[in-house]
Coordinates of C-alpha atoms in Angstrom, one line a residue:
M1 CA -47.5 40.2 56.8
N2 CA -45.3 36.9 57.7
D3 CA -42.6 36.6 55.3
T4 CA -43.0 33.3 54.7
I5 CA -42.9 32.2 50.8
F6 CA -44.9 29.2 49.8
N7 CA -44.9 27.4 46.9
Q8 CA -47.7 24.1 45.8
K9 CA -45.4 21.8 48.2
T10 CA -45.4 24.2 51.0
L11 CA -48.6 25.6 51.2
A12 CA -50.5 22.0 50.5
Q13 CA -48.8 21.2 54.5
F14 CA -51.5 23.6 55.5
N15 CA -54.4 21.5 54.9
G16 CA -56.2 21.7 58.2
Q17 CA -55.9 18.5 59.3
D18 CA -54.2 16.7 61.6
G19 CA -54.0 19.9 63.8
Q20 CA -52.2 21.6 60.9
P21 CA -54.6 25.0 60.2
A22 CA -56.5 25.6 57.3
Y23 CA -54.0 27.9 54.5
V24 CA -55.1 29.5 50.9
A25 CA -53.5 31.0 48.8
V26 CA -55.4 34.3 46.6
D27 CA -54.3 36.2 44.4
G28 CA -50.6 35.3 45.6
I29 CA -51.0 36.5 49.2
V30 CA -52.0 32.9 51.9
Y31 CA -54.5 33.3 54.3
D32 CA -54.9 31.5 57.7
L33 CA -58.9 30.5 57.5
S34 CA -58.6 27.9 60.6
A35 CA -60.7 30.2 62.6
I36 CA -63.8 30.5 59.4
G37 CA -66.8 28.0 60.8
P38 CA -67.3 26.8 57.1
W39 CA -63.5 25.3 56.4
A40 CA -63.4 23.2 59.9
G41 CA -60.8 20.1 58.8
G42 CA -59.7 22.0 56.1
K43 CA -62.5 21.5 53.6
H44 CA -65.0 24.0 52.5
Y45 CA -69.1 23.4 52.4
K46 CA -67.9 23.6 48.8
G47 CA -65.9 21.2 48.0
L48 CA -63.0 23.2 48.3
K49 CA -60.1 22.1 49.7
A50 CA -57.1 23.9 52.2
G51 CA -53.9 23.7 51.4
Q52 CA -54.4 25.0 47.8
D53 CA -54.1 28.3 45.5
L54 CA -57.8 29.4 45.0
T55 CA -57.1 32.2 43.0
D56 CA -59.8 31.2 40.3
F57 CA -62.3 30.2 42.9
F58 CA -62.5 33.5 44.1
A59 CA -62.3 35.3 41.3
N60 CA -65.5 33.8 39.8
S61 CA -67.5 33.7 43.1
H62 CA -69.3 35.8 45.1
H63 CA -66.4 36.8 47.7
T64 CA -65.1 40.3 47.4
P65 CA -61.2 41.7 48.5
K66 CA -63.0 42.8 51.5
T67 CA -63.8 39.1 52.5
L68 CA -60.5 38.3 53.0
K69 CA -59.5 41.7 54.5
S70 CA -60.5 40.1 58.0
V71 CA -58.7 36.9 57.5
P72 CA -55.3 37.2 58.2
Q73 CA -52.3 37.1 56.1
V74 CA -50.0 34.6 56.5
G75 CA -47.3 34.9 53.7
T76 CA -47.1 35.2 49.7
Y77 CA -47.5 32.8 47.8
Q78 CA -45.4 31.6 44.3
A79 CA -46.3 28.4 42.1

């Protein structure tokens, strides 16, 4: 994993738009979801947007920690 530390402001820059990668934070880890089809353009079909801390969404969804194991980790998130 990369040593980059993100906060709310820096993570928001990676919203998947204008050529930026689509990063999200979950449980303090920042993941690059750019290569996942439903995140094309930084927006998930469920109305979620990249560049945010989505810990609450993942805690209440069908996604499991296994889901994120195959996604590149690009840093840590500190609110």
